[in-house]
Amino acid sequence: MNALTSWLFARRAAARAKRARGEAPPADPPRHIAIILDGNGRWASRRGLPRTAGHAAGAETFRQIATYCRDIGVEYLTVYAFSTENWKRPRQEVEAIMDLLGKYLRESVETMERDHIRLKILGDPAMLSDELRALIDETAEISGRYEGFQANVCINYGGRDEIVRAAMRYAEDYRSGAAGQLTEELFSGYMFSAGIPDPDLVIRPGGEMRLSNFLMWESAYSELYFTDVLWPDFTPADIDAAVAEFNRRDRRFGGIKK
Ligand code: IPE
Ligand code: IPE
Ligand code: MG
């Protein structure tokens, strides 16, 4: 058994043990949690594995955390999987990430109806492979058929890129007379995230304290939570800790405490 497989077995066993213990999920989960999936490369390097093994482990973590978020009553989970800046990485690493995203989407097409998970891809699909684009269309078509928990996966996503695209599309509509005076609400409708409520909580594992171009428009009033845990090591208990911290925060939105 290689290092990655034994890690996977141990992780699944720990999740089963947690469920068997019947540990209580956190009360009052936020409606929308967003996560910057960071730390895959360091996780692998620390184990003497190639960075790509970290991305494979991170994909498994995402499956588990998405299921957990759905089970505790979160309505939307948005994850940052590949940024508009990540194309700067070595070609081999980019290809490995794209292969994993394809594998994830192929599996999702088979399981999302059974598991009641809607899946939306946020980002510019133009630079993605034909296969990935077809899978994105297929998951969108399946998601349109039912209600329920929604996972949003940001691929070739950049917060600034999203705003620029929205501005260009609005300008076209304004010129043609299809759109009127611009308001914040109207502009939100031009984002990749149109129709999705803003994230209440943004979590960044991996120890960095920055947003790295994630949801620049949508996170204006999100609560931010940073942890040193590397994404592949992230467990439902880390979600519980972040939610507990979120519930201690006083969200004032510019007002004053009542
Ligand atoms: C996040 O992990 C995955 C992507 C950005 C695609 P990293 O690959 O950034 O991992 P670190 O930050 O180098 O450890
Ligand atoms: C942010 O992580 C992007 C994703 C997780 C997809 P990075 O690892 O690319 O961010 P920086 O380079 O540390 O800011
Ligand atoms: Mg990183």
XYZ file of N, CA and C and ligand atoms in Angstrom:
803
model
N 0.850 -1.197 0.000
C 0.000 0.000 0.000
C 0.889 1.253 0.000
N 0.669 2.170 -0.934
C 1.526 3.348 -0.940
C 1.063 4.376 0.089
N 1.888 5.411 0.283
C 1.626 6.380 1.363
C 0.274 7.059 1.192
N -0.079 7.359 -0.067
C -1.337 8.072 -0.315
C -2.536 7.168 -0.005
N -2.438 5.898 -0.414
C -3.561 4.978 -0.173
C -3.752 4.740 1.320
N -2.664 4.564 2.071
C -2.847 4.308 3.507
C -3.393 5.548 4.208
N -2.993 6.723 3.726
C -3.553 7.968 4.287
C -5.063 8.009 4.054
N -5.464 7.635 2.826
C -6.880 7.653 2.437
C -7.690 6.708 3.327
N -7.150 5.506 3.557
C -7.856 4.526 4.400
C -8.030 5.075 5.814
N -6.956 5.662 6.350
C -7.001 6.172 7.727
C -8.023 7.303 7.833
N -8.058 8.140 6.810
C -8.978 9.271 6.807
C -10.437 8.799 6.789
N -10.711 7.828 5.942
C -12.089 7.319 5.865
C -12.485 6.628 7.164
N -11.537 5.890 7.761
C -11.825 5.198 9.024
C -12.129 6.217 10.119
N -11.385 7.315 10.153
C -11.619 8.349 11.175
C -13.003 8.965 10.996
N -13.402 9.177 9.739
C -14.726 9.765 9.480
C -15.828 8.797 9.922
N -15.606 7.497 9.638
C -16.612 6.504 10.057
C -16.721 6.466 11.575
N -15.569 6.529 12.259
C -15.559 6.482 13.723
C -16.298 7.686 14.295
N -16.106 8.850 13.667
C -16.779 10.068 14.146
C -18.301 9.896 14.019
N -18.726 9.361 12.864
C -20.168 9.158 12.667
C -20.716 8.151 13.679
N -19.922 7.071 13.916
C -20.369 6.026 14.836
C -20.499 6.583 16.259
N -19.616 7.509 16.620
C -19.691 8.112 17.961
C -20.902 9.034 18.073
N -21.508 9.333 16.922
C -22.700 10.184 16.921
C -22.413 11.589 17.406
N -21.207 12.097 17.103
C -20.874 13.440 17.592
C -21.815 14.481 17.002
N -22.228 15.388 17.824
C -23.231 16.371 17.403
C -22.636 17.360 16.413
N -23.337 17.608 15.317
C -22.867 18.633 14.382
C -23.083 20.021 14.981
N -22.416 21.051 14.465
C -22.558 22.384 15.043
C -23.964 22.940 14.813
N -24.426 23.693 15.778
C -25.728 24.334 15.624
C -25.572 25.568 14.741
N -26.643 26.007 14.111
C -26.658 27.232 13.297
C -25.524 27.314 12.292
N -25.406 26.387 11.377
C -24.344 26.539 10.380
C -24.660 27.719 9.474
N -23.638 28.416 8.963
C -23.929 29.498 8.021
C -24.568 28.934 6.758
N -25.305 29.785 6.080
C -25.986 29.344 4.867
C -24.979 29.030 3.761
N -23.938 29.844 3.664
C -22.963 29.702 2.567
C -21.532 29.755 3.123
N -20.811 28.672 2.956
C -19.394 28.615 3.358
C -18.544 28.578 2.086
N -17.477 29.366 2.064
C -16.537 29.325 0.937
C -15.154 28.936 1.476
N -14.444 28.123 0.729
C -13.131 27.643 1.199
C -12.070 27.778 0.100
N -10.929 28.340 0.480
C -9.765 28.397 -0.420
C -8.969 27.113 -0.150
N -8.975 26.199 -1.116
C -8.353 24.892 -0.886
C -6.834 25.013 -0.981
N -6.184 25.402 0.087
C -4.743 25.664 -0.007
C -3.913 24.738 0.892
N -2.707 24.449 0.430
C -1.764 23.670 1.227
C -1.503 22.265 0.689
N -2.072 21.947 -0.471
C -1.884 20.601 -1.043
C -0.412 20.292 -1.318
N 0.278 21.265 -1.915
C 1.676 21.046 -2.306
C 2.559 20.820 -1.090
N 2.385 21.653 -0.065
C 3.211 21.506 1.153
C 2.900 20.194 1.860
N 1.648 19.812 1.852
C 1.252 18.536 2.483
C 2.027 17.380 1.836
N 2.109 17.412 0.509
C 2.809 16.335 -0.204
C 4.318 16.412 0.042
N 4.874 17.626 -0.059
C 6.335 17.772 0.112
C 6.768 17.280 1.487
N 5.975 17.567 2.507
C 6.333 17.133 3.859
C 6.346 15.623 3.991
N 5.649 14.935 3.084
C 5.631 13.476 3.114
C 6.582 12.882 2.088
N 7.366 13.720 1.436
C 8.294 13.228 0.410
C 7.579 12.780 -0.848
N 6.339 13.270 -1.036
C 5.552 12.880 -2.218
C 5.571 14.011 -3.240
N 5.282 13.714 -4.509
C 5.180 14.809 -5.495
C 3.976 15.697 -5.177
N 4.044 16.973 -5.567
C 2.946 17.911 -5.281
C 1.597 17.390 -5.788
N 1.648 16.656 -6.910
C 0.394 16.155 -7.491
C -0.323 15.201 -6.525
N 0.442 14.485 -5.697
C -0.190 13.595 -4.703
C -0.986 14.438 -3.699
N -0.503 15.631 -3.427
C -1.238 16.538 -2.533
C -2.557 16.964 -3.146
N -2.555 17.179 -4.460
C -3.810 17.569 -5.114
C -4.812 16.397 -5.103
N -4.289 15.180 -5.284
C -5.182 14.005 -5.231
C -5.774 13.874 -3.835
N -4.939 14.056 -2.814
C -5.435 13.974 -1.432
C -6.451 15.091 -1.171
N -6.171 16.282 -1.696
C -7.082 17.421 -1.510
C -8.441 17.172 -2.154
N -8.452 16.458 -3.282
C -9.729 16.146 -3.951
C -10.566 15.233 -3.063
N -9.913 14.276 -2.409
C -10.623 13.380 -1.494
C -11.188 14.177 -0.310
N -10.392 15.100 0.211
C -10.865 15.935 1.323
C -12.102 16.722 0.900
N -12.071 17.237 -0.330
C -13.228 18.003 -0.800
C -14.497 17.145 -0.804
N -14.384 15.901 -1.291
C -15.563 15.014 -1.309
C -16.149 14.897 0.093
N -15.258 14.656 1.059
C -15.726 14.433 2.429
C -16.331 15.706 3.045
N -15.671 16.827 2.819
C -16.147 18.075 3.432
C -17.457 18.532 2.780
N -17.604 18.311 1.473
C -18.854 18.691 0.806
C -20.014 17.878 1.384
N -19.805 16.587 1.571
C -20.856 15.743 2.148
C -21.184 16.211 3.562
N -20.135 16.513 4.320
C -20.359 16.961 5.708
C -21.144 18.266 5.737
N -20.761 19.220 4.899
C -21.461 20.517 4.879
C -22.936 20.313 4.528
N -23.194 19.441 3.542
C -24.591 19.160 3.191
C -25.329 18.567 4.403
N -24.663 17.628 5.085
C -25.328 16.938 6.199
C -25.639 17.856 7.376
N -24.835 18.879 7.593
C -25.095 19.764 8.744
C -26.027 20.918 8.368
N -26.462 20.977 7.113
C -27.471 21.970 6.753
C -26.950 23.223 6.065
N -25.672 23.217 5.648
C -25.162 24.333 4.845
C -25.864 24.260 3.480
N -26.261 25.389 2.932
C -26.974 25.346 1.639
C -26.028 25.459 0.449
N -24.961 26.239 0.617
C -23.998 26.454 -0.480
C -22.578 26.282 0.052
N -21.769 25.544 -0.680
C -20.335 25.430 -0.381
C -19.593 25.830 -1.645
N -18.766 26.857 -1.573
C -18.007 27.302 -2.746
C -16.527 27.070 -2.484
N -15.864 26.354 -3.371
C -14.438 26.105 -3.154
C -13.599 26.651 -4.312
N -12.421 27.121 -3.943
C -11.470 27.686 -4.904
C -10.505 26.563 -5.262
N -10.635 26.030 -6.473
C -9.822 24.873 -6.859
C -8.678 25.243 -7.801
N -8.898 26.255 -8.668
C -7.848 26.633 -9.624
C -8.073 28.087 -10.019
N -7.067 28.921 -9.778
C -7.236 30.359 -10.016
C -6.733 30.749 -11.408
N -7.106 31.958 -11.819
C -6.608 32.473 -13.101
C -5.079 32.643 -13.044
N -4.518 32.685 -11.837
C -3.059 32.828 -11.671
C -2.340 31.476 -11.646
N -3.095 30.399 -11.390
C -2.444 29.091 -11.235
C -1.883 28.527 -12.549
N -2.218 29.158 -13.688
C -1.613 28.724 -14.966
C -0.110 28.959 -14.974
N 0.388 29.776 -14.028
C 1.842 30.044 -13.958
C 2.622 28.822 -13.487
N 1.954 27.826 -12.969
C 2.651 26.657 -12.411
C 3.196 25.760 -13.523
N 4.113 24.856 -13.182
C 4.667 23.974 -14.220
C 3.552 23.203 -14.947
N 3.763 22.995 -16.254
C 2.730 22.385 -17.091
C 2.227 21.047 -16.523
N 3.183 20.261 -16.020
C 2.813 18.934 -15.467
C 1.836 19.050 -14.301
N 2.094 20.051 -13.442
C 1.212 20.215 -12.277
C -0.178 20.677 -12.726
N -0.195 21.624 -13.685
C -1.485 22.113 -14.192
C -2.269 20.943 -14.808
N -1.554 20.117 -15.600
C -2.245 18.982 -16.249
C -2.788 18.010 -15.210
N -2.010 17.774 -14.156
C -2.466 16.843 -13.114
C -3.713 17.396 -12.424
N -3.731 18.696 -12.169
C -4.911 19.295 -11.518
C -6.120 19.180 -12.451
N -5.919 19.475 -13.744
C -7.040 19.393 -14.696
C -7.558 17.956 -14.803
N -6.631 16.974 -14.768
C -7.063 15.569 -14.807
C -7.924 15.243 -13.596
N -7.487 15.739 -12.415
C -8.258 15.461 -11.190
C -9.628 16.129 -11.240
N -9.673 17.350 -11.793
C -10.968 18.040 -11.901
C -11.894 17.259 -12.838
N -11.325 16.747 -13.944
C -12.113 15.938 -14.881
C -12.640 14.683 -14.188
N -11.764 14.024 -13.421
C -12.164 12.800 -12.708
C -13.295 13.132 -11.735
N -13.135 14.240 -11.024
C -14.160 14.621 -10.049
C -15.504 14.889 -10.741
N -15.464 15.603 -11.848
C -16.713 15.934 -12.550
C -17.365 14.676 -13.152
N -16.522 13.756 -13.676
C -17.087 12.507 -14.223
C -17.796 11.725 -13.126
N -17.158 11.638 -11.954
C -17.793 10.929 -10.829
C -19.073 11.634 -10.404
N -19.022 12.973 -10.413
C -20.183 13.746 -9.963
C -21.385 13.510 -10.852
N -21.129 13.433 -12.161
C -22.230 13.201 -13.097
C -22.975 11.918 -12.700
N -22.202 10.922 -12.200
C -22.846 9.655 -11.820
C -23.523 9.702 -10.461
N -23.013 10.547 -9.545
C -23.515 10.449 -8.164
C -24.366 11.631 -7.698
N -24.349 12.753 -8.408
C -25.008 13.940 -7.850
C -26.509 13.793 -7.712
N -27.132 13.059 -8.645
C -28.584 12.883 -8.520
C -28.906 12.016 -7.299
N -28.118 10.941 -7.139
C -28.333 10.052 -5.987
C -28.124 10.803 -4.665
N -27.044 11.624 -4.611
C -26.678 12.293 -3.353
C -27.327 13.666 -3.173
N -28.097 14.081 -4.159
C -28.749 15.400 -4.113
C -27.741 16.519 -3.897
N -26.731 16.525 -4.710
C -25.758 17.614 -4.688
C -25.824 18.327 -6.033
N -26.172 19.609 -6.003
C -26.127 20.403 -7.235
C -24.705 20.938 -7.368
N -24.233 21.021 -8.579
C -22.849 21.423 -8.797
C -22.798 22.532 -9.837
N -22.112 23.627 -9.478
C -21.968 24.715 -10.445
C -20.483 25.055 -10.532
N -20.011 25.284 -11.740
C -18.611 25.662 -11.914
C -18.560 27.170 -12.135
N -17.764 27.862 -11.335
C -17.604 29.308 -11.480
C -16.233 29.580 -12.087
N -16.187 30.451 -13.091
C -14.907 30.767 -13.720
C -15.086 30.800 -15.222
N -13.992 31.113 -15.907
C -14.037 31.215 -17.370
C -13.683 29.858 -17.980
N -14.641 29.202 -18.635
C -14.359 27.865 -19.168
C -13.521 27.881 -20.454
N -13.331 29.077 -21.047
C -12.738 29.143 -22.390
C -11.383 28.445 -22.478
N -10.580 28.506 -21.419
C -9.236 27.921 -21.491
C -9.207 26.450 -21.079
N -10.365 25.891 -20.756
C -10.403 24.495 -20.310
C -10.560 23.558 -21.513
N -10.283 22.276 -21.297
C -10.358 21.306 -22.405
C -11.812 21.108 -22.829
N -11.993 20.573 -24.050
C -13.350 20.291 -24.539
C -14.058 19.345 -23.579
N -13.302 18.353 -23.065
C -13.923 17.359 -22.178
C -14.431 18.033 -20.900
N -13.603 18.890 -20.315
C -14.029 19.576 -19.085
C -15.242 20.462 -19.349
N -15.216 21.150 -20.479
C -16.355 22.043 -20.799
C -17.641 21.237 -20.968
N -17.526 20.058 -21.609
C -18.718 19.213 -21.786
C -19.227 18.731 -20.430
N -18.296 18.368 -19.533
C -18.703 17.908 -18.197
C -19.361 19.040 -17.409
N -18.847 20.254 -17.587
C -19.433 21.414 -16.898
C -20.878 21.609 -17.368
N -21.097 21.496 -18.682
C -22.462 21.645 -19.215
C -23.370 20.545 -18.680
N -22.806 19.320 -18.619
C -23.626 18.196 -18.163
C -24.017 18.358 -16.689
N -23.072 18.766 -15.853
C -23.401 18.942 -14.423
C -24.414 20.076 -14.255
N -24.307 21.121 -15.092
C -25.265 22.236 -14.999
C -26.660 21.750 -15.367
N -26.714 20.914 -16.396
C -28.018 20.400 -16.846
C -28.655 19.540 -15.744
N -27.868 18.658 -15.125
C -28.410 17.797 -14.053
C -28.846 18.672 -12.871
N -28.001 19.662 -12.507
C -28.298 20.518 -11.344
C -29.601 21.276 -11.524
N -29.904 21.630 -12.775
C -31.115 22.399 -13.059
C -32.387 21.618 -12.771
N -32.240 20.278 -12.616
C -33.433 19.449 -12.479
C -33.962 19.338 -11.062
N -33.177 19.730 -10.060
C -33.707 19.589 -8.695
C -33.153 20.646 -7.748
N -33.773 20.704 -6.589
C -33.391 21.656 -5.545
C -32.441 20.956 -4.583
N -31.782 21.711 -3.737
C -30.989 21.080 -2.675
C -29.632 21.740 -2.520
N -28.806 21.107 -1.710
C -27.455 21.600 -1.437
C -26.703 21.877 -2.749
N -25.986 22.982 -2.786
C -25.240 23.330 -4.008
C -23.754 23.515 -3.718
N -22.930 22.770 -4.434
C -21.482 22.964 -4.352
C -21.056 23.793 -5.568
N -20.274 24.824 -5.348
C -19.734 25.635 -6.443
C -18.226 25.424 -6.471
N -17.708 25.026 -7.609
C -16.268 24.787 -7.711
C -15.679 25.848 -8.640
N -14.760 26.640 -8.121
C -14.157 27.723 -8.911
C -12.957 27.189 -9.677
N -13.078 27.176 -10.996
C -12.012 26.660 -11.867
C -11.681 27.735 -12.892
N -10.404 28.042 -13.036
C -9.980 29.207 -13.826
C -10.797 30.422 -13.398
N -10.851 30.598 -12.088
C -11.615 31.682 -11.491
C -10.654 32.746 -10.943
N -10.991 34.001 -11.170
C -10.281 35.119 -10.551
C -11.320 36.167 -10.177
N -11.227 36.702 -8.983
C -12.210 37.685 -8.530
C -12.213 38.934 -9.401
N -11.022 39.394 -9.761
C -10.954 40.593 -10.607
C -11.441 40.289 -12.015
N -11.075 39.115 -12.512
C -11.529 38.692 -13.844
C -13.057 38.654 -13.876
N -13.652 38.150 -12.813
C -15.115 38.071 -12.733
C -15.735 39.476 -12.805
N -15.137 40.426 -12.112
C -15.680 41.791 -12.097
C -15.532 42.450 -13.477
N -14.384 42.250 -14.104
C -14.162 42.840 -15.436
C -15.152 42.261 -16.452
N -15.345 40.929 -16.400
C -16.304 40.305 -17.316
C -17.717 40.832 -17.082
N -18.066 40.980 -15.809
C -19.408 41.478 -15.476
C -19.568 42.900 -16.035
N -18.524 43.720 -15.891
C -18.587 45.105 -16.376
C -18.755 45.134 -17.893
N -18.033 44.246 -18.585
C -18.134 44.225 -20.049
C -19.529 43.785 -20.494
N -20.065 42.766 -19.822
C -21.402 42.279 -20.204
C -22.476 43.322 -19.895
N -22.305 44.000 -18.772
C -23.284 45.054 -18.445
C -23.214 46.173 -19.494
N -21.989 46.557 -19.854
C -21.818 47.653 -20.824
C -22.522 47.319 -22.139
N -22.393 46.050 -22.573
C -23.078 45.635 -23.813
C -24.589 45.764 -23.663
N -25.101 45.283 -22.532
C -26.556 45.344 -22.313
C -27.041 46.791 -22.212
N -26.205 47.630 -21.606
C -26.605 49.042 -21.464
C -26.672 49.698 -22.855
N -25.635 49.390 -23.666
C -25.561 49.968 -25.004
C -26.759 49.544 -25.860
N -27.157 48.266 -25.689
C -28.269 47.777 -26.515
C -29.629 48.131 -25.917
N -29.608 48.728 -24.732
C -30.877 49.110 -24.097
C -31.496 47.988 -23.261
N -30.775 46.845 -23.159
C -31.332 45.710 -22.399
C -31.197 45.908 -20.892
N -30.308 46.816 -20.459
C -30.126 47.046 -19.011
C -30.204 48.538 -18.732
N -30.733 48.857 -17.547
C -30.840 50.263 -17.149
C -29.689 50.688 -16.271
N -29.972 51.664 -15.403
C -28.962 52.218 -14.501
C -28.333 51.113 -13.640
N -27.024 51.167 -13.479
C -26.338 50.111 -12.716
C -26.532 50.282 -11.210
N -26.890 49.185 -10.554
C -26.964 49.156 -9.088
C -26.140 47.963 -8.614
N -25.865 47.892 -7.329
C -25.109 46.748 -6.801
C -25.853 45.450 -7.098
N -27.158 45.473 -6.890
C -27.945 44.260 -7.101
C -27.912 43.819 -8.575
N -28.065 44.793 -9.459
C -28.045 44.471 -10.891
C -26.674 43.920 -11.287
N -25.609 44.555 -10.766
C -24.246 44.128 -11.112
C -23.989 42.693 -10.627
N -24.504 42.363 -9.438
C -24.330 40.997 -8.900
C -24.862 39.958 -9.880
N -25.903 40.339 -10.610
C -26.509 39.416 -11.571
C -25.623 39.141 -12.777
N -24.566 39.913 -12.942
C -23.635 39.691 -14.064
C -22.422 38.855 -13.641
N -22.338 38.532 -12.339
C -21.193 37.756 -11.839
C -21.394 36.263 -12.155
N -20.298 35.492 -12.107
C -20.439 34.029 -12.216
C -21.374 33.534 -11.107
N -21.366 34.243 -9.979
C -22.120 33.809 -8.790
C -23.561 34.306 -8.792
N -24.062 34.777 -9.933
C -25.430 35.315 -9.991
C -26.422 34.343 -9.356
N -27.265 34.867 -8.501
C -28.308 34.034 -7.890
C -27.868 33.296 -6.639
N -26.575 33.319 -6.335
C -26.058 32.619 -5.149
C -25.876 33.669 -4.049
N -26.386 33.437 -2.841
C -26.181 34.448 -1.791
C -24.683 34.606 -1.480
N -24.281 35.775 -1.010
C -22.865 36.007 -0.677
C -22.406 35.012 0.395
N -21.130 34.630 0.382
C -20.660 33.707 1.430
C -20.700 34.389 2.806
N -21.198 33.647 3.790
C -21.199 34.178 5.156
C -19.823 34.009 5.772
N -19.163 32.910 5.433
C -17.896 32.543 6.060
C -16.919 32.104 4.975
N -15.733 32.724 4.963
C -14.672 32.292 4.044
C -13.557 31.670 4.887
N -13.231 30.425 4.589
C -12.204 29.691 5.339
C -10.966 29.540 4.463
N -9.784 29.867 5.019
C -8.556 29.562 4.287
C -7.660 28.680 5.137
N -7.564 27.388 4.790
C -6.557 26.548 5.424
C -5.196 26.845 4.807
N -4.150 26.251 5.348
C -2.827 26.353 4.719
C -1.951 27.460 5.275
N -2.463 28.256 6.200
C -1.609 29.208 6.921
C -1.424 30.577 6.308
N -1.800 30.768 5.027
C -1.631 32.103 4.428
C -2.829 32.979 4.809
N -2.553 34.261 5.048
C -3.648 35.159 5.421
C -3.913 36.153 4.303
N -4.419 35.639 3.207
C -4.791 36.497 2.084
C -5.913 35.807 1.311
N -6.551 36.588 0.442
C -7.686 36.043 -0.313
C -7.264 35.535 -1.690
N -6.066 35.917 -2.155
C -5.552 35.426 -3.447
C -6.592 35.504 -4.572
N -7.304 36.658 -4.620
C -8.219 36.905 -5.763
C -9.476 36.039 -5.731
N -9.895 35.661 -4.537
C -11.096 34.813 -4.380
C -12.302 35.683 -4.030
N -13.371 35.577 -4.759
C -14.657 36.212 -4.458
C -14.514 37.668 -4.008
N -13.779 38.468 -4.776
C -13.498 39.853 -4.371
C -14.784 40.672 -4.194
N -15.772 40.424 -5.039
C -17.046 41.154 -4.961
C -17.934 40.572 -3.851
N -18.018 39.247 -3.826
C -19.000 38.572 -2.968
C -18.606 38.554 -1.493
N -17.292 38.686 -1.190
C -16.860 38.511 0.201
C -16.809 39.834 0.967
N -17.450 40.884 0.410
C -17.374 42.218 1.032
C -17.687 42.181 2.528
N -18.666 41.369 2.927
C -19.028 41.300 4.348
C -18.931 39.889 4.927
N -18.103 39.051 4.296
C -17.929 37.689 4.822
C -17.058 37.720 6.070
N -17.302 36.789 6.965
C -16.393 36.579 8.088
C -15.229 35.724 7.574
N -14.006 36.098 7.945
C -12.824 35.367 7.457
C -12.266 34.487 8.575
N -11.878 33.278 8.215
C -11.338 32.329 9.208
C -10.098 31.672 8.602
N -8.962 31.856 9.279
C -7.704 31.287 8.779
C -7.223 30.188 9.727
N -6.702 29.119 9.160
C -6.137 28.054 10.001
C -4.870 27.513 9.327
N -3.927 27.056 10.173
C -2.679 26.497 9.638
C -2.846 25.079 9.087
N -3.957 24.436 9.402
C -4.181 23.068 8.906
C -4.068 23.078 7.380
N -3.326 22.131 6.821
C -3.211 22.059 5.358
C -4.466 21.378 4.801
N -4.911 21.817 3.621
C -6.213 21.340 3.119
C -6.380 19.813 3.170
N -5.403 19.002 2.734
C -5.653 17.554 2.769
C -5.896 17.032 4.195
N -5.396 17.743 5.210
C -5.606 17.305 6.597
C -6.892 17.864 7.195
N -7.605 18.671 6.454
C -8.801 19.352 6.959
C -9.920 18.314 7.159
N -10.578 18.356 8.316
C -11.614 17.350 8.617
C -12.919 18.051 9.012
N -14.007 17.281 9.126
C -15.256 17.871 9.619
C -15.072 18.614 10.945
N -14.149 18.152 11.790
C -13.924 18.855 13.068
C -13.411 20.276 12.813
N -12.673 20.478 11.728
C -12.201 21.834 11.398
C -13.363 22.704 10.919
N -14.319 22.107 10.221
C -15.535 22.856 9.857
C -16.268 23.245 11.139
N -16.398 22.283 12.062
C -17.093 22.572 13.330
C -16.416 23.750 14.045
N -15.075 23.747 14.067
C -14.339 24.820 14.766
C -14.579 26.161 14.086
N -14.579 26.165 12.756
C -14.794 27.415 12.017
C -16.220 27.926 12.225
N -17.187 27.003 12.231
C -18.589 27.395 12.427
C -18.791 27.925 13.853
N -18.147 27.276 14.823
C -18.266 27.747 16.216
C -17.714 29.167 16.330
N -16.567 29.406 15.689
C -15.972 30.744 15.700
C -16.903 31.742 14.988
N -17.445 31.326 13.856
C -18.381 32.178 13.101
C -19.554 32.596 13.991
N -20.064 31.644 14.767
C -21.235 31.944 15.611
C -20.891 32.834 16.800
N -19.583 32.985 17.086
C -19.175 33.930 18.140
C -18.996 35.341 17.596
N -18.925 35.479 16.268
C -18.672 36.801 15.671
C -19.923 37.677 15.755
N -19.694 38.960 15.777
C -20.790 39.924 15.820
C -20.835 40.607 14.455
N -21.766 40.195 13.610
C -21.826 40.733 12.241
C -22.663 42.006 12.266
N -22.034 43.120 12.052
C -22.742 44.405 12.169
C -23.074 45.035 10.816
N -22.406 44.632 9.761
C -22.653 45.181 8.419
C -22.652 46.713 8.425
N -21.782 47.262 9.226
C -21.658 48.730 9.259
C -22.582 49.405 10.243
N -23.495 48.641 10.820
C -24.391 49.235 11.805
C -23.765 49.227 13.184
N -24.576 49.370 14.212
C -24.048 49.277 15.575
C -24.750 48.147 16.314
N -24.088 47.692 17.360
C -24.603 46.523 18.102
C -25.924 46.877 18.774
N -26.876 45.964 18.620
C -28.192 46.239 19.233
C -28.135 45.964 20.723
C -3.890 24.517 -3.437
O -2.728 23.971 -2.942
C -4.290 23.982 -4.792
C -4.148 24.942 -5.886
C -3.823 26.192 -5.759
C -4.405 24.452 -7.227
P -1.316 24.500 -3.391
O -0.889 23.726 -4.586
O -1.310 25.971 -3.537
O -0.447 24.063 -2.152
P 0.720 24.888 -1.472
O 0.147 26.209 -1.071
O 1.806 25.013 -2.491
O 1.114 24.055 -0.300
C -5.091 30.155 -3.993
O -3.985 29.408 -3.636
C -5.764 29.551 -5.188
C -6.415 28.279 -4.957
C -6.479 27.618 -3.820
C -7.070 27.719 -6.103
P -2.522 29.764 -4.185
O -1.614 28.795 -3.546
O -2.553 29.816 -5.661
O -2.343 31.239 -3.629
P -1.028 32.058 -3.295
O -0.115 31.936 -4.483
O -0.427 31.448 -2.067
O -1.507 33.445 -3.043
Mg -0.939 27.512 -2.243
